[in-house]
Coordinates of C-alpha atoms in Angstrom, one line a residue:
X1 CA 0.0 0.0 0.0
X2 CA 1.7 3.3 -0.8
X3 CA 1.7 6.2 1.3
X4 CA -0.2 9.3 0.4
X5 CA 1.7 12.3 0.0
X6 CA 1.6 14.8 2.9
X7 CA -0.6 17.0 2.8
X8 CA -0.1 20.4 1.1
X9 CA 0.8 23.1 3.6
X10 CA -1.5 25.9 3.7
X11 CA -1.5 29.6 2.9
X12 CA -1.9 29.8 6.7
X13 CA 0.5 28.0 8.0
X14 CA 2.6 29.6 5.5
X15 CA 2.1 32.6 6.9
X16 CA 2.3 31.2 11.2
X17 CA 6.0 30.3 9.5
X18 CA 6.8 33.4 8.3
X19 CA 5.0 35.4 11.5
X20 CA 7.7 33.0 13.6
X21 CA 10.5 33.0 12.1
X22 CA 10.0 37.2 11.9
X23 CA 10.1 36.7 15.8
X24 CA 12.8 34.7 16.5
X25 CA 15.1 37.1 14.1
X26 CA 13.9 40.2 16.4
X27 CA 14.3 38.5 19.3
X28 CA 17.9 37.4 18.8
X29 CA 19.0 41.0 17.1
X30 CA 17.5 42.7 20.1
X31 CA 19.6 40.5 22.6
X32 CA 23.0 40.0 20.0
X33 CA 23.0 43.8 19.0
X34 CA 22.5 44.7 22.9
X35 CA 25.8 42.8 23.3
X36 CA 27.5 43.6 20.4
X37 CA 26.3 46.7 18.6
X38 CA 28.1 46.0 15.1
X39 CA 26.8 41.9 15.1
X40 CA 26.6 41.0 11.2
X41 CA 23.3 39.8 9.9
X42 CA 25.2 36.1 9.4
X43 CA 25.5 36.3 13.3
X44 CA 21.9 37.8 13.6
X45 CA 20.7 34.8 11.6
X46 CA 22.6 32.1 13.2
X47 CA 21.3 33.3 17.0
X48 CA 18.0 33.1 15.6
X49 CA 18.3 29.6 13.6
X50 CA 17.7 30.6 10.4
X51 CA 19.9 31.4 6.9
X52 CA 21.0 34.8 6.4
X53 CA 19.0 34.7 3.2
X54 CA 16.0 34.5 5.6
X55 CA 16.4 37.5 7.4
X56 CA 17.2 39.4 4.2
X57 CA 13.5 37.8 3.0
X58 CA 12.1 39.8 6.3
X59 CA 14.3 42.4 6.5
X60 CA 16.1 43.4 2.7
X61 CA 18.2 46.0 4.3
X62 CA 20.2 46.0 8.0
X63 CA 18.1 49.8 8.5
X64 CA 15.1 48.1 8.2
X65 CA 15.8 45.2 10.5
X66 CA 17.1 48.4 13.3
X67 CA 13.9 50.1 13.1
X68 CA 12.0 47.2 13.2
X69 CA 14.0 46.1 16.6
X70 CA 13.1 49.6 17.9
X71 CA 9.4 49.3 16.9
X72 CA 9.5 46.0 19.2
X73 CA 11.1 47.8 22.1
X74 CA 8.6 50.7 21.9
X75 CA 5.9 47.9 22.4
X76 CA 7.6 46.3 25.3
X77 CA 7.7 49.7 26.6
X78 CA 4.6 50.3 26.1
X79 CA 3.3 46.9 27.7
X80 CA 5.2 47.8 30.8
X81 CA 4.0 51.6 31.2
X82 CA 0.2 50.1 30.5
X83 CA 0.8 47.5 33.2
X84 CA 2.3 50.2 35.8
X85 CA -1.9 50.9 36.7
X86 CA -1.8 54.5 34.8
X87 CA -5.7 55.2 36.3
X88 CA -5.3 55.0 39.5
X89 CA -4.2 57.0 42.9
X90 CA -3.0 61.0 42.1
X91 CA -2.4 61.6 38.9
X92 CA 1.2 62.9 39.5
X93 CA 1.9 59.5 41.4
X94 CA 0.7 58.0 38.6
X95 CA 2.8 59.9 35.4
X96 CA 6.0 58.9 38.1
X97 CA 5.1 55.2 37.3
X98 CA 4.5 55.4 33.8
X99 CA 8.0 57.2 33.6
X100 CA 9.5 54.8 36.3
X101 CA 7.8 52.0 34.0
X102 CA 9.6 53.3 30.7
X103 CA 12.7 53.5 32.3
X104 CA 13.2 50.1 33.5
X105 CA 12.1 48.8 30.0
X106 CA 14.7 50.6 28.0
X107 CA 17.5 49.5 31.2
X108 CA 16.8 46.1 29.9
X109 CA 18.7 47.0 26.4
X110 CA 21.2 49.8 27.3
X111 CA 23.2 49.4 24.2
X112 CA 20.9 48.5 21.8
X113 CA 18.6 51.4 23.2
X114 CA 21.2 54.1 22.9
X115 CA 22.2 53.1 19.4
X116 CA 18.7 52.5 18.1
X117 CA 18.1 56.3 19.6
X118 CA 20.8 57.6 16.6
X119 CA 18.4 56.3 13.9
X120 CA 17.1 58.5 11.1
X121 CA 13.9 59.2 11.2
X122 CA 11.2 61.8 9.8
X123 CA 9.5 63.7 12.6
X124 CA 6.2 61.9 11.6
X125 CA 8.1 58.4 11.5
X126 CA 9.4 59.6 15.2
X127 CA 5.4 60.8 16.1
X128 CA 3.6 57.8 14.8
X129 CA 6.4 55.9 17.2
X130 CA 5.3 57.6 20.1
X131 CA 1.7 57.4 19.7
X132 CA 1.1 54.1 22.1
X133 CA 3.5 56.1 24.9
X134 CA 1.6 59.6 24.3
X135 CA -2.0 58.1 24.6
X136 CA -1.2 56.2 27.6
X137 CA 0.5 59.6 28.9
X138 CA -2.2 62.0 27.8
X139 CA -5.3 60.0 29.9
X140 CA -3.1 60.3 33.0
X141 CA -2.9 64.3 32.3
X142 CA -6.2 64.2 31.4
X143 CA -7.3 63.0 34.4
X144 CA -4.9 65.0 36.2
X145 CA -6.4 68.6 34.9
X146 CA -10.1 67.1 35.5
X147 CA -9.2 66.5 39.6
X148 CA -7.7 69.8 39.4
X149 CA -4.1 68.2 40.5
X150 CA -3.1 69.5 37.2
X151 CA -3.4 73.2 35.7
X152 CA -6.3 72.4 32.8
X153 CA -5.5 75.8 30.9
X154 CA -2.9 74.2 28.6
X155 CA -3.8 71.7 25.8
X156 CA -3.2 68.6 27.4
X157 CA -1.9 67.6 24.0
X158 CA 0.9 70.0 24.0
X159 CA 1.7 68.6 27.5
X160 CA 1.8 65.3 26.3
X161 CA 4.7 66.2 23.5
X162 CA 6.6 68.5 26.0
X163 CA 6.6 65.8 28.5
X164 CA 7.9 63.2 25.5
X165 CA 11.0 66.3 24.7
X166 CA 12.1 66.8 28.5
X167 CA 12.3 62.9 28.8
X168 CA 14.7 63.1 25.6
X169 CA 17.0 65.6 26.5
X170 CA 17.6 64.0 30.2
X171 CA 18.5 61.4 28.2
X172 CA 20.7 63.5 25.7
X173 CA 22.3 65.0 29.0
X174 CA 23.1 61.8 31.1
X175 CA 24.2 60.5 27.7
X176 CA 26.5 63.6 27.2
X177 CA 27.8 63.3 30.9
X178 CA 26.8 67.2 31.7
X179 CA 23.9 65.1 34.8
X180 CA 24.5 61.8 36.1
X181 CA 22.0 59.3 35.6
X182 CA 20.0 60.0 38.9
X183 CA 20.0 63.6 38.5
X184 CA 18.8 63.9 35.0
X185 CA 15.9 61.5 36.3
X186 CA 15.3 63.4 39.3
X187 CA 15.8 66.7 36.9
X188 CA 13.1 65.2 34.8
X189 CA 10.5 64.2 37.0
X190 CA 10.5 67.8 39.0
X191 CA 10.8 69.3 35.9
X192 CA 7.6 67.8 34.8
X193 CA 5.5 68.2 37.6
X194 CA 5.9 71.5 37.8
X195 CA 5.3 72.1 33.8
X196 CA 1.9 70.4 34.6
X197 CA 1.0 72.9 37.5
X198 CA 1.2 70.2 39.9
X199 CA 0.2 71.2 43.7
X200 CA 3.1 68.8 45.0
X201 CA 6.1 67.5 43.8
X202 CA 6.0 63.9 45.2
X203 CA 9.1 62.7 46.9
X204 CA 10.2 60.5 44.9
X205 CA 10.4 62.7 41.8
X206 CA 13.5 64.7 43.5
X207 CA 16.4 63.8 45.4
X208 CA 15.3 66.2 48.4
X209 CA 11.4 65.5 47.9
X210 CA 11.1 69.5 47.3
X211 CA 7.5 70.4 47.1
X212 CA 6.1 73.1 44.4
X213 CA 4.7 76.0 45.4
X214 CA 0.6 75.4 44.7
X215 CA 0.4 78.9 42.6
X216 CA 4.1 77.6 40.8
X217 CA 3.4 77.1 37.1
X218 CA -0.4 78.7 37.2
X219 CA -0.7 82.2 35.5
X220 CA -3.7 84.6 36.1

């Protein structure tokens, strides 16, 4: 009796292939590149298990494989900010943990994070990026201005992209050595709270746990 042939594989299995082997190439750039920063592809495709000619089938340039390993970080960010429970206690407690959230998440790539950070990239490539990070920021200003914690006579959108620039240069500035690492995030944080009109700095977003002055950032 002969064996009948296997079975033909399916468009959709096809594509579960293609959706995991995309994966495992990401997953082993973000951890090989975090390491070594100038990895080849041929050692990009070897951590992963697959030929070189496969990652170039996913990803026909090295740029395209970067952004695409920064587009996977921004969503582990993400996850972890959306996890750090953005809706509830003061809203000032609150944008601490989203930041406090972000921050771990790009400690766990160092490297790969302040290379990826050199990228080119339009400002509406760089906008569309943060959208996930600036919605989950915006509904904790929101709320923030509607329980009067926050001053509610600046666009909340405008605080949202001021809040995304201050947290890039205390990067740029630990980066460039002119703050230390805890300074620039204690800079940032006080910085912040007080650009919202907060009543209180909370202690944990200063070294000394200073305290704004109610009226400090309020016009009128």
């Amino acid at each position: 009796m002969m064996t009948p042939p296997p079975a033909p594989r399916t468009a959709r299995n096809r594509r579960a292939d293609a959706r995991r082997s995309r994966a495992s190439i990401l997953q082993a750039a973000i951890r090989l590149l975090n390491e070594r920063p100038d990895a080849s592809v041929e050692a990009i495709a070897t951590a992963a298990g697959v030929t070189r000619q496969t990652v170039y089938a996913h990803f026909p340039a090295r740029e395209q494989l970067l952004a695409a390993a920064l587009d996977r970080l921004t969503e582990q960010t993400v996850a972890a900010m959306a996890a750090a429970d953005p809706d509830s206690g003061p809203a000032a407690d609150a944008l601490l943990r989203l930041l406090d959230a972000a921050e771990r998440a790009a400690g766990e790539y160092p490297a790969l994070t302040r290379m990826l950070s050199t990228l080119p990239a339009s400002a509406q490539q760089d906008a569309e990026r943060h959208v996930p990070v600036a919605e989950l920021l915006e509904r904790v200003v929101r709320r923030g201005q509607a329980d009067g914690e926050f001053d509610d006579r600046l666009p909340a959108g405008w605080l949202v992209t001021a809040t995304i620039a201050l947290a890039h240069a205390a990067d740029a500035e630990a980066e460039a050595g002119r703050l230390t690492s805890q300074e620039a995030r204690d800079t940032l944080r006080t910085s912040l709270l007080r650009l919202l009109g907060a009543a209180r700095v909370p202690r944990a977003a200063g070294a000394e746990g200073t305290r704004a002055d109610p009226g400090e950032g309020r016009t009128g």
